[in-house]
PDB file of C-alpha atoms (C1' of nucleotides) in Angstrom:
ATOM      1  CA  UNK A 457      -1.246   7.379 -13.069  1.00 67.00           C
ATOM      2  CA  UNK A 458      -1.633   8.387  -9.372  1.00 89.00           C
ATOM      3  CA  UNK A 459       1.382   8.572  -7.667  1.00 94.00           C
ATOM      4  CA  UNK A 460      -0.743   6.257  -4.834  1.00 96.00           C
ATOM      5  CA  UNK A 461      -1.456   3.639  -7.192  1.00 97.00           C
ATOM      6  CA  UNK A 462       1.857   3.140  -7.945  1.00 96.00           C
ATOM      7  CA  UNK A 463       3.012   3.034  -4.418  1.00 97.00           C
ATOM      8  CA  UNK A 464      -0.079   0.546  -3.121  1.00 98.00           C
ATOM      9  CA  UNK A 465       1.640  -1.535  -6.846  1.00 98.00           C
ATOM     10  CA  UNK A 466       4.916  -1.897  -5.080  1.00 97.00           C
ATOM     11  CA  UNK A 467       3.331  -2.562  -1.689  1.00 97.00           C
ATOM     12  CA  UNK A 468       3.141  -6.250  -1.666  1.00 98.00           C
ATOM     13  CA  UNK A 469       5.981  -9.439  -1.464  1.00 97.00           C
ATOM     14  CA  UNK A 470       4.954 -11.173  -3.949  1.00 98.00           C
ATOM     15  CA  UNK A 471       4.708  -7.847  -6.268  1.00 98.00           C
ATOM     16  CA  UNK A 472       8.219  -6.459  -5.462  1.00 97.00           C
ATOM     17  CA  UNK A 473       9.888 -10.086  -6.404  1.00 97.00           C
ATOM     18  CA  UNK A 474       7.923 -10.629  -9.930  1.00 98.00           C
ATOM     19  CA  UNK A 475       9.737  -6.802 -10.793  1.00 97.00           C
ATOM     20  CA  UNK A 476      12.578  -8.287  -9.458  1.00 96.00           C
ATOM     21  CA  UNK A 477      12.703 -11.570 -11.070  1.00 97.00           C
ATOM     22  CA  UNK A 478      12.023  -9.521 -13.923  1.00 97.00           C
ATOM     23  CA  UNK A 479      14.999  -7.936 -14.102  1.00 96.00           C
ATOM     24  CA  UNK A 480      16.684 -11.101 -14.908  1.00 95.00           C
ATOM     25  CA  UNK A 481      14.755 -13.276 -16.728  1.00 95.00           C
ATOM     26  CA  UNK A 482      17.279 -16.069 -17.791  1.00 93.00           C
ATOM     27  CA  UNK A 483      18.426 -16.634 -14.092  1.00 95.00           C
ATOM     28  CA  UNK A 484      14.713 -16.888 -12.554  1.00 96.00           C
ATOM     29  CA  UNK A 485      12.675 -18.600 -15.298  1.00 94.00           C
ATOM     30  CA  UNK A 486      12.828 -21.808 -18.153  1.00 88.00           C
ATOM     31  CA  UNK A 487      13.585 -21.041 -21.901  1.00 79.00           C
ATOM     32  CA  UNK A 488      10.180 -20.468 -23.267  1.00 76.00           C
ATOM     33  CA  UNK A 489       9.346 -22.193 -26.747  1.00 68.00           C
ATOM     34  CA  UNK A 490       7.983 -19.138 -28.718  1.00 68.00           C
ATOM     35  CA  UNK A 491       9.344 -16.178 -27.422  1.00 69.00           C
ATOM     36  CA  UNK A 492      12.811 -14.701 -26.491  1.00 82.00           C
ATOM     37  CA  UNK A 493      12.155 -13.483 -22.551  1.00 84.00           C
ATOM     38  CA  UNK A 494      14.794 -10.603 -22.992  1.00 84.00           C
ATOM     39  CA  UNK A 495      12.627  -9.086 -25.755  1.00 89.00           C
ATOM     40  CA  UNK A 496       8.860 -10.461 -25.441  1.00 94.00           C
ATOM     41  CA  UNK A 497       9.132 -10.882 -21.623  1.00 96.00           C
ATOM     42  CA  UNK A 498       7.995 -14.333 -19.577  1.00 97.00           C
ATOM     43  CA  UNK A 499       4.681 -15.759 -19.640  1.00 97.00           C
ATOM     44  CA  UNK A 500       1.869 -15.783 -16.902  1.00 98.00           C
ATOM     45  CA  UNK A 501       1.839 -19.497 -16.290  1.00 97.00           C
ATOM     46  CA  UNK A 502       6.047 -19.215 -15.440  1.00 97.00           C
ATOM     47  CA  UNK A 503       5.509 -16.496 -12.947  1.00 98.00           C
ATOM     48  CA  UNK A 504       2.961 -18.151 -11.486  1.00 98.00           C
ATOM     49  CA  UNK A 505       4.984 -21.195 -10.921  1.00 97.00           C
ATOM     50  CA  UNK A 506       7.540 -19.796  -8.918  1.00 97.00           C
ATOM     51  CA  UNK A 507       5.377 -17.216  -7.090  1.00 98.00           C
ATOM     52  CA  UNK A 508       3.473 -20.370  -6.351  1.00 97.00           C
ATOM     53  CA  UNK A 509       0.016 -18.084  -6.125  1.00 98.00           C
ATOM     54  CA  UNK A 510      -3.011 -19.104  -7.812  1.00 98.00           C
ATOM     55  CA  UNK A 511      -3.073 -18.229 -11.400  1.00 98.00           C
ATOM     56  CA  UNK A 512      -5.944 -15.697 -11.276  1.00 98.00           C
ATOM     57  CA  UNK A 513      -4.295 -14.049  -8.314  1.00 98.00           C
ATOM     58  CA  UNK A 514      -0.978 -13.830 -10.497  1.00 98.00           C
ATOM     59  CA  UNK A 515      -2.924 -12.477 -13.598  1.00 98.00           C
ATOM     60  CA  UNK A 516      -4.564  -9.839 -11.409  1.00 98.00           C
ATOM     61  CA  UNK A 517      -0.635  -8.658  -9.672  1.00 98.00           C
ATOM     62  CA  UNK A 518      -0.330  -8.267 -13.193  1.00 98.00           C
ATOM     63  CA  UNK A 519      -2.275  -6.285 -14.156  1.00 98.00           C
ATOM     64  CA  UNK A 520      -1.675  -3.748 -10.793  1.00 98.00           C
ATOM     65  CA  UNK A 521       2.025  -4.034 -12.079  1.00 98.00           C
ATOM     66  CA  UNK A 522       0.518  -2.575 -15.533  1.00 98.00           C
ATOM     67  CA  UNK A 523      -1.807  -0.407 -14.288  1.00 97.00           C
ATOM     68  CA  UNK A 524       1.012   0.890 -12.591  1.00 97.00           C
ATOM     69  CA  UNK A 525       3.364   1.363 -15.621  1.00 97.00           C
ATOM     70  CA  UNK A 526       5.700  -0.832 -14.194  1.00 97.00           C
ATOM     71  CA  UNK A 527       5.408  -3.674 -16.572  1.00 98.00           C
ATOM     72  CA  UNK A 528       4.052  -3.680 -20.178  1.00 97.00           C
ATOM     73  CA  UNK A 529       2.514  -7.048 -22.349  1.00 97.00           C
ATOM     74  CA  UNK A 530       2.361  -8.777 -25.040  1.00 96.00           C
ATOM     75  CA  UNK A 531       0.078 -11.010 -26.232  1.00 96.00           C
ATOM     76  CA  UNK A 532       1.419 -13.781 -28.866  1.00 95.00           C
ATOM     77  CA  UNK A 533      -1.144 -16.822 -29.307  1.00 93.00           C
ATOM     78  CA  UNK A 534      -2.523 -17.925 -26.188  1.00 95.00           C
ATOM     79  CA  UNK A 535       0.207 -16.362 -24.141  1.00 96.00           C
ATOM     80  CA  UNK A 536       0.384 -13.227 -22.187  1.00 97.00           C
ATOM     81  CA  UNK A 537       4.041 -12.373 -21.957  1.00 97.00           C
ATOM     82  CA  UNK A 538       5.448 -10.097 -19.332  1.00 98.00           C
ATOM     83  CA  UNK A 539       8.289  -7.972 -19.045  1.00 97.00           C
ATOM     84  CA  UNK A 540       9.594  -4.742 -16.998  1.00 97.00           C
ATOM     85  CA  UNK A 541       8.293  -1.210 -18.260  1.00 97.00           C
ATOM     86  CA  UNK A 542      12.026   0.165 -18.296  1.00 95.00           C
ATOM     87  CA  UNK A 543      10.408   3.578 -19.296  1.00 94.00           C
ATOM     88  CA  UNK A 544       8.066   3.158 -16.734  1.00 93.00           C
ATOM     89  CA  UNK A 545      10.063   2.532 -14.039  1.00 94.00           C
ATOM     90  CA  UNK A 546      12.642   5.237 -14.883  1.00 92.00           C
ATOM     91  CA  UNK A 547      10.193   8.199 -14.690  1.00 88.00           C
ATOM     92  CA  UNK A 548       8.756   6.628 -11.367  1.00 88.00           C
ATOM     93  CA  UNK A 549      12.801   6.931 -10.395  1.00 88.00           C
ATOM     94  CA  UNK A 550      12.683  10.778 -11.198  1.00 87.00           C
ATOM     95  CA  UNK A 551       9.498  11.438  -9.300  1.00 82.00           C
ATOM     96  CA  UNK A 552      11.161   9.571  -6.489  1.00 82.00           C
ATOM     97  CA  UNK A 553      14.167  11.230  -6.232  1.00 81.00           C
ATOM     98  CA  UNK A 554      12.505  14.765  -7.346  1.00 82.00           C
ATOM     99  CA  UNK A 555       9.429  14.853  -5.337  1.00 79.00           C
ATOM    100  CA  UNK A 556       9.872  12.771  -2.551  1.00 81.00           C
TER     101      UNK A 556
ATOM    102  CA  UNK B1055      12.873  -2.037   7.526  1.00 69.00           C
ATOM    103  CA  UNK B1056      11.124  -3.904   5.092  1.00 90.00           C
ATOM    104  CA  UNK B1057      11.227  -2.524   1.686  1.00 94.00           C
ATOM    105  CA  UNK B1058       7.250  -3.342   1.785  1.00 96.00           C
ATOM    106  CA  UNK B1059       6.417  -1.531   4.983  1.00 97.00           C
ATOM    107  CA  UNK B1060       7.905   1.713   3.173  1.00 96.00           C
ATOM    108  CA  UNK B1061       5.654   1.201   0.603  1.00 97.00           C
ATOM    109  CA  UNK B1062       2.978   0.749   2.181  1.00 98.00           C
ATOM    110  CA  UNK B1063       3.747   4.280   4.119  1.00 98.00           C
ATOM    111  CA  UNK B1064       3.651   5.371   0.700  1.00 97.00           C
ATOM    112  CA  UNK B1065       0.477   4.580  -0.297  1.00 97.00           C
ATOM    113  CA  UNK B1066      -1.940   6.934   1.468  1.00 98.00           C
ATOM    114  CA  UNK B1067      -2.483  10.538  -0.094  1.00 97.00           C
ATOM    115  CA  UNK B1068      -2.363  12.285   3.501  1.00 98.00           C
ATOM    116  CA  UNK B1069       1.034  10.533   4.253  1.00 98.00           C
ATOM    117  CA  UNK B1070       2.272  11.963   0.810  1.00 97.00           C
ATOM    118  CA  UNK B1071       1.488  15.231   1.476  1.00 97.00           C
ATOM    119  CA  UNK B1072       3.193  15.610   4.949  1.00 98.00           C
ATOM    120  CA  UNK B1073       6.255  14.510   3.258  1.00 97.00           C
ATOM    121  CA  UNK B1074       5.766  17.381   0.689  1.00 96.00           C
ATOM    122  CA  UNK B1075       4.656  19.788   3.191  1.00 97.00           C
ATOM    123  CA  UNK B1076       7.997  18.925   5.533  1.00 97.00           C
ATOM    124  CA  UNK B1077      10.132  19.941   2.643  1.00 96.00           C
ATOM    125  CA  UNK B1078       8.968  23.758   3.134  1.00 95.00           C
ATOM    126  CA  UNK B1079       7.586  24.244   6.273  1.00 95.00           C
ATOM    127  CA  UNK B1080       7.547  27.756   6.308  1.00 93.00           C
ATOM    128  CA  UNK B1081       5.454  28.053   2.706  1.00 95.00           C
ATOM    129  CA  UNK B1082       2.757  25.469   4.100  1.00 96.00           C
ATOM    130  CA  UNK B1083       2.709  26.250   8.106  1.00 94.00           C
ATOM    131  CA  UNK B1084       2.493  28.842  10.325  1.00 89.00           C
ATOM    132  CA  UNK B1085       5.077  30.178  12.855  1.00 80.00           C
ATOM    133  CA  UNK B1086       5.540  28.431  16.107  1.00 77.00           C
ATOM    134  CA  UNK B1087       6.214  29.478  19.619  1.00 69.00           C
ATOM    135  CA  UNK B1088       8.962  26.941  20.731  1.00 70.00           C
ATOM    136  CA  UNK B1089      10.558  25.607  17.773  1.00 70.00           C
ATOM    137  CA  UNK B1090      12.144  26.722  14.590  1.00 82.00           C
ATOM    138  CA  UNK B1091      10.337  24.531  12.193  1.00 85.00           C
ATOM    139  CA  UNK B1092      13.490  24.096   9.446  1.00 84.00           C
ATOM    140  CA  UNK B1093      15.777  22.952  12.441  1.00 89.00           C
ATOM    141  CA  UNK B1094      13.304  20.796  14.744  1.00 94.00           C
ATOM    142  CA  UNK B1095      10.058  20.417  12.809  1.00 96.00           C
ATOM    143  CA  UNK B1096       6.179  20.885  13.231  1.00 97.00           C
ATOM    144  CA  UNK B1097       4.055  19.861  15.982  1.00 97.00           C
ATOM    145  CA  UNK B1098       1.629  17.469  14.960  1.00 98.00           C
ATOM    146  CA  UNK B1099      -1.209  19.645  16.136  1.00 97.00           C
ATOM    147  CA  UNK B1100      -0.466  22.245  12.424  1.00 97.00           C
ATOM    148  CA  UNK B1101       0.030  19.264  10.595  1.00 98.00           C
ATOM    149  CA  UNK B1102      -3.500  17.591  11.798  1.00 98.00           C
ATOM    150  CA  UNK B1103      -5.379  20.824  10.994  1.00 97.00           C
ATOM    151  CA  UNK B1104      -3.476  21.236   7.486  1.00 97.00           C
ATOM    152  CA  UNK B1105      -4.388  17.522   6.390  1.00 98.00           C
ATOM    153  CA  UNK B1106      -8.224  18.366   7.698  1.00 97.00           C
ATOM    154  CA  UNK B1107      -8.421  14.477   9.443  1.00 98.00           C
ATOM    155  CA  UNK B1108      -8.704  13.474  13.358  1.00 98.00           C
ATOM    156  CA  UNK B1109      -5.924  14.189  15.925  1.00 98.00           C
ATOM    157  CA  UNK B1110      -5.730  10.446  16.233  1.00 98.00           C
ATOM    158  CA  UNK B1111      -5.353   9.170  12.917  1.00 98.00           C
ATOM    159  CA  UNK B1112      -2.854  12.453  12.298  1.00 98.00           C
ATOM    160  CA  UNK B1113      -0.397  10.905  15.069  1.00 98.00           C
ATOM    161  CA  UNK B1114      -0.777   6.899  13.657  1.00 98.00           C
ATOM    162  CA  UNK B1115      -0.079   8.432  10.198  1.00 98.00           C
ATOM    163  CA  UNK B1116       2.942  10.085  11.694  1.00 98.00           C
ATOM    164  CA  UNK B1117       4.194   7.378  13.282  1.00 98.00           C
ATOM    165  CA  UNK B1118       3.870   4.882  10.718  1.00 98.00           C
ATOM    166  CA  UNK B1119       6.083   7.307   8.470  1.00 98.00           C
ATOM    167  CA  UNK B1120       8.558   7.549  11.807  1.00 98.00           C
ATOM    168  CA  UNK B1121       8.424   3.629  11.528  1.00 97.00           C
ATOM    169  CA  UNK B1122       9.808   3.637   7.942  1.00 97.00           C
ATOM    170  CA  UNK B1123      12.238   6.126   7.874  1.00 97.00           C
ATOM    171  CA  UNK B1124      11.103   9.023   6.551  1.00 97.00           C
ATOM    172  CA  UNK B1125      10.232  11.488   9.314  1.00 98.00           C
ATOM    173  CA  UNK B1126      12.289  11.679  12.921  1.00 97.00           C
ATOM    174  CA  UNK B1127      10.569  13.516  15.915  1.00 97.00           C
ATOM    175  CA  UNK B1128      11.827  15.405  18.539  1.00 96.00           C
ATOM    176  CA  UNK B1129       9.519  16.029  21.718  1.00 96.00           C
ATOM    177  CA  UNK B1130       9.910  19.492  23.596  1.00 95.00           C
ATOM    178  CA  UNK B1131       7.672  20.484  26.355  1.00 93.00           C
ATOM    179  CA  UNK B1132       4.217  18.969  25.351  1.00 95.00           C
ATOM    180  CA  UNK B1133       4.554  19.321  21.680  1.00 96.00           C
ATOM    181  CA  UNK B1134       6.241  16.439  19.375  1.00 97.00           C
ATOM    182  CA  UNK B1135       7.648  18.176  16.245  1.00 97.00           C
ATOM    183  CA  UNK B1136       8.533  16.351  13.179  1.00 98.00           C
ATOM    184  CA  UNK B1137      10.366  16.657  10.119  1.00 97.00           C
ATOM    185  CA  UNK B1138      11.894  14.594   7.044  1.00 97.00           C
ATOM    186  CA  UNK B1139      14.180  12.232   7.886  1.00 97.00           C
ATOM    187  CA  UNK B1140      16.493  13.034   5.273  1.00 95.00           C
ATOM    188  CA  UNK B1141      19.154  10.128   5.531  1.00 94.00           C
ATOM    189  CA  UNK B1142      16.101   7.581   5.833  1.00 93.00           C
ATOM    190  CA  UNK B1143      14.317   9.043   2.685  1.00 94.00           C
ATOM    191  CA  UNK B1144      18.076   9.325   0.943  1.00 91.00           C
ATOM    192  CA  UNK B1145      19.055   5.759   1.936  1.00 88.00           C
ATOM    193  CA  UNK B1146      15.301   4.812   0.151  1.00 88.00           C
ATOM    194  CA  UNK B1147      16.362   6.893  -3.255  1.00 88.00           C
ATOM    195  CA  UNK B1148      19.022   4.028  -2.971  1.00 87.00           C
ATOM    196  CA  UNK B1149      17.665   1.304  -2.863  1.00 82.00           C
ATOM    197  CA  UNK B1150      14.485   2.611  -5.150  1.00 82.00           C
ATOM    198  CA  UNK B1151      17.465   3.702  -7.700  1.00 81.00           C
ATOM    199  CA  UNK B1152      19.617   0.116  -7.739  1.00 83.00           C
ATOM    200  CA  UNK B1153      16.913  -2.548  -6.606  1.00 80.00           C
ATOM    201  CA  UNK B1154      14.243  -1.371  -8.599  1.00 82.00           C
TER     202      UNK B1154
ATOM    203  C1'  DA C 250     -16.726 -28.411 -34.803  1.00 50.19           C
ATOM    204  C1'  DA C 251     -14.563 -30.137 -30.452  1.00 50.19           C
ATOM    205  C1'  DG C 252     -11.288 -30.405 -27.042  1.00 50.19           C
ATOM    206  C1'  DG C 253      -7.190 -28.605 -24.883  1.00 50.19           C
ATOM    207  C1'  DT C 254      -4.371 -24.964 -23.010  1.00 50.19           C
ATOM    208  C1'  DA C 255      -3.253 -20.043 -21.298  1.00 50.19           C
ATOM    209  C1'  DT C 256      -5.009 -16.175 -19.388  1.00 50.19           C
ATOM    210  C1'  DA C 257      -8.659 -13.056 -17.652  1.00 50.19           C
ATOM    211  C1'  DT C 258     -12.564 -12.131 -15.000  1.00 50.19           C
ATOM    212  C1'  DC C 259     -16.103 -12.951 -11.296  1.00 50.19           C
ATOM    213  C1'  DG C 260     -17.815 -13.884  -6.650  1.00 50.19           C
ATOM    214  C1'  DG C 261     -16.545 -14.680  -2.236  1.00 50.19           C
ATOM    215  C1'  DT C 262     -13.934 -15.150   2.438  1.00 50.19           C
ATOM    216  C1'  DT C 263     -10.322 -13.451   5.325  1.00 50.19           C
ATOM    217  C1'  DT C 264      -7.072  -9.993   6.527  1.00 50.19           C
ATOM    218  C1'  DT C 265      -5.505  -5.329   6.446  1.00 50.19           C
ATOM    219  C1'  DT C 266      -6.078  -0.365   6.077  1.00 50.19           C
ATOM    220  C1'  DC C 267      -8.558   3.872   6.866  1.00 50.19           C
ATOM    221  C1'  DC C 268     -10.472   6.569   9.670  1.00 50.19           C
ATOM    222  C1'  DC C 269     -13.096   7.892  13.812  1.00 50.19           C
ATOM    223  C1'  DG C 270     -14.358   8.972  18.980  1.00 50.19           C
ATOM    224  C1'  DA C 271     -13.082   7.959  23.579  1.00 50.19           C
ATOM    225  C1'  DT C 272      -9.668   7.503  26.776  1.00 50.19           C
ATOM    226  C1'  DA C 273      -4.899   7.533  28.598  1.00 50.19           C
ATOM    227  C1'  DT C 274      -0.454   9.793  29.294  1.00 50.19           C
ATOM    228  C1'  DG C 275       2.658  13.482  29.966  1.00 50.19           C
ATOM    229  C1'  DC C 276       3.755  18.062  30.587  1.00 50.19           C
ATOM    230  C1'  DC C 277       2.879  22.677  32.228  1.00 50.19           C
ATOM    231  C1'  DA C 278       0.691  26.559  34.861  1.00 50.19           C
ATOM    232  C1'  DA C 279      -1.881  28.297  38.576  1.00 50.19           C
TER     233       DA C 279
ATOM    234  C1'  DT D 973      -2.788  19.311  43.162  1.00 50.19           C
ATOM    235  C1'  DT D 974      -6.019  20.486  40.027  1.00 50.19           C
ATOM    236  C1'  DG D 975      -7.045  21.641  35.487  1.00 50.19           C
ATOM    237  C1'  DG D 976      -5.824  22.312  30.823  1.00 50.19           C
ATOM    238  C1'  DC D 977      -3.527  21.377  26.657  1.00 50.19           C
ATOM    239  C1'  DA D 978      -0.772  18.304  23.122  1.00 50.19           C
ATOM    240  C1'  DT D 979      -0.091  13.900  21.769  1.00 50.19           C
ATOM    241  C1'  DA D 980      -0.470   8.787  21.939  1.00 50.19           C
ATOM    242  C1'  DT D 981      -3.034   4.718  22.281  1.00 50.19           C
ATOM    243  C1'  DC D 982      -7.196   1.758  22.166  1.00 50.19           C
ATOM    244  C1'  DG D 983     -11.446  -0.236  20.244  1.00 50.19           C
ATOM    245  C1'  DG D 984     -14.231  -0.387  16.503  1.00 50.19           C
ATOM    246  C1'  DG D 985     -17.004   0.171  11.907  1.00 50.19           C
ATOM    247  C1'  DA D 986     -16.516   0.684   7.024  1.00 50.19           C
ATOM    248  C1'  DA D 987     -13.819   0.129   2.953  1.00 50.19           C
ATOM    249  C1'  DA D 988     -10.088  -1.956   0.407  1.00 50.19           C
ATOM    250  C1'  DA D 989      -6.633  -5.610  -0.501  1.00 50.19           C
ATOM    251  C1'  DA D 990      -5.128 -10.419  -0.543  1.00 50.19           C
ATOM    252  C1'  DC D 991      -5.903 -14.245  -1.872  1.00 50.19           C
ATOM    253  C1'  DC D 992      -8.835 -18.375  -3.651  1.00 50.19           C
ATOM    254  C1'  DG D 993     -11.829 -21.578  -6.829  1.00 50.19           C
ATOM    255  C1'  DA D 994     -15.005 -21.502 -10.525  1.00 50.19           C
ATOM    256  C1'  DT D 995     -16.061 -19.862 -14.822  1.00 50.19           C
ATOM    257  C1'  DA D 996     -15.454 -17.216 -19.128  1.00 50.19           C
ATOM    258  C1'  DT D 997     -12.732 -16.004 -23.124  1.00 50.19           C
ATOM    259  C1'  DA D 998      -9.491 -16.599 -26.645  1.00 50.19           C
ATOM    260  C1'  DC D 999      -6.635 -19.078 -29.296  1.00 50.19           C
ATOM    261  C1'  DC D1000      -4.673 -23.262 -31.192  1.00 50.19           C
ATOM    262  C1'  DT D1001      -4.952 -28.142 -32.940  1.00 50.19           C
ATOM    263  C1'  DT D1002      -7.115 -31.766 -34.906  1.00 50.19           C
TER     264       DT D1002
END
DNA sequence: AAGGTATATCGGTTTTTCCCGATATGCCAA
DNA sequence: TTGGCATATCGGGAAAAACCGATATACCTT
């Protein structure tokens, strides 16, 4: 992944707060009936509530935020979940503090 | 300084590269008349022809890193030298390392 | 099979970014 | 004070990003 791409990821509000609201699931989102968000992650439609952006522009920060290594999902039924790509993130930390 | 404005500065190749080229000036510039390049810099004019793109968009790129932190510049005579602004790009490492 | 729900993808409009050339400013030297 | 050089700023065209609504896909239920 090109170290651009990952920087143009973070570059945007709305972006930066999903990661964020990531980090702590139970405080920013609803219990979710099939999946545990510490584990599985939160599903599209709940991030797209309190973003309060269209759904396909949510889907598509998504998938930046993936593309970017910065969150992983998982698909159960008809629901994408979402949740932070700790391993991810941590080797973007390294290149931060080592290259920049 | 908004966290997004940073990376946005980020997210252009050329902008990455000054940053890496300001870590060793001497390995990726040439000697200057004035200035000491480890102590005040280098003038804009070895960084344009380096990064191969207009004299124009050379200075907006070089301010809009100024703007976020991450380079300082120091005018002498008719020549504006710049260099990492360590403390701005340390203070970022921060925030990258706890908010992220 | 049919209808409902969650998400992804497509096509488009508006805003922002990337770059440029031209021009302005500021400093220095003759 | 005139001319030259380094840098900054301005105006603009082309490309990319930020969104949106409509539609497609995929799964689940009945």
């Amino acid at each position: 992944m090109d170290q651009v791409e990952i920087f143009k990821a973070l570059s945007n509000k709305t972006r930066l707060q999903i990661l964020n609201w990531l980090k702590e699931p139970a405080i920013h989102f609803n219990e979710q009936p099939n999946a545990d968000f510490e584990n599985i992650g939160v599903c599209v439609g709940q991030i797209q509530n309190k973003a309060g952006l269209s759904q396909s522009t949510i889907s598509e920060y998504l998938s930046i935020l993936q593309r970017a290594d910065l969150v992983c999902a998982t698909r159960i039924g008809q629901w994408t979940y979402y949740k932070r790509n700790q391993v991810g993130i941590e080797e973007l930390a390294k290149i931060f503090n080592s290259e920049l």
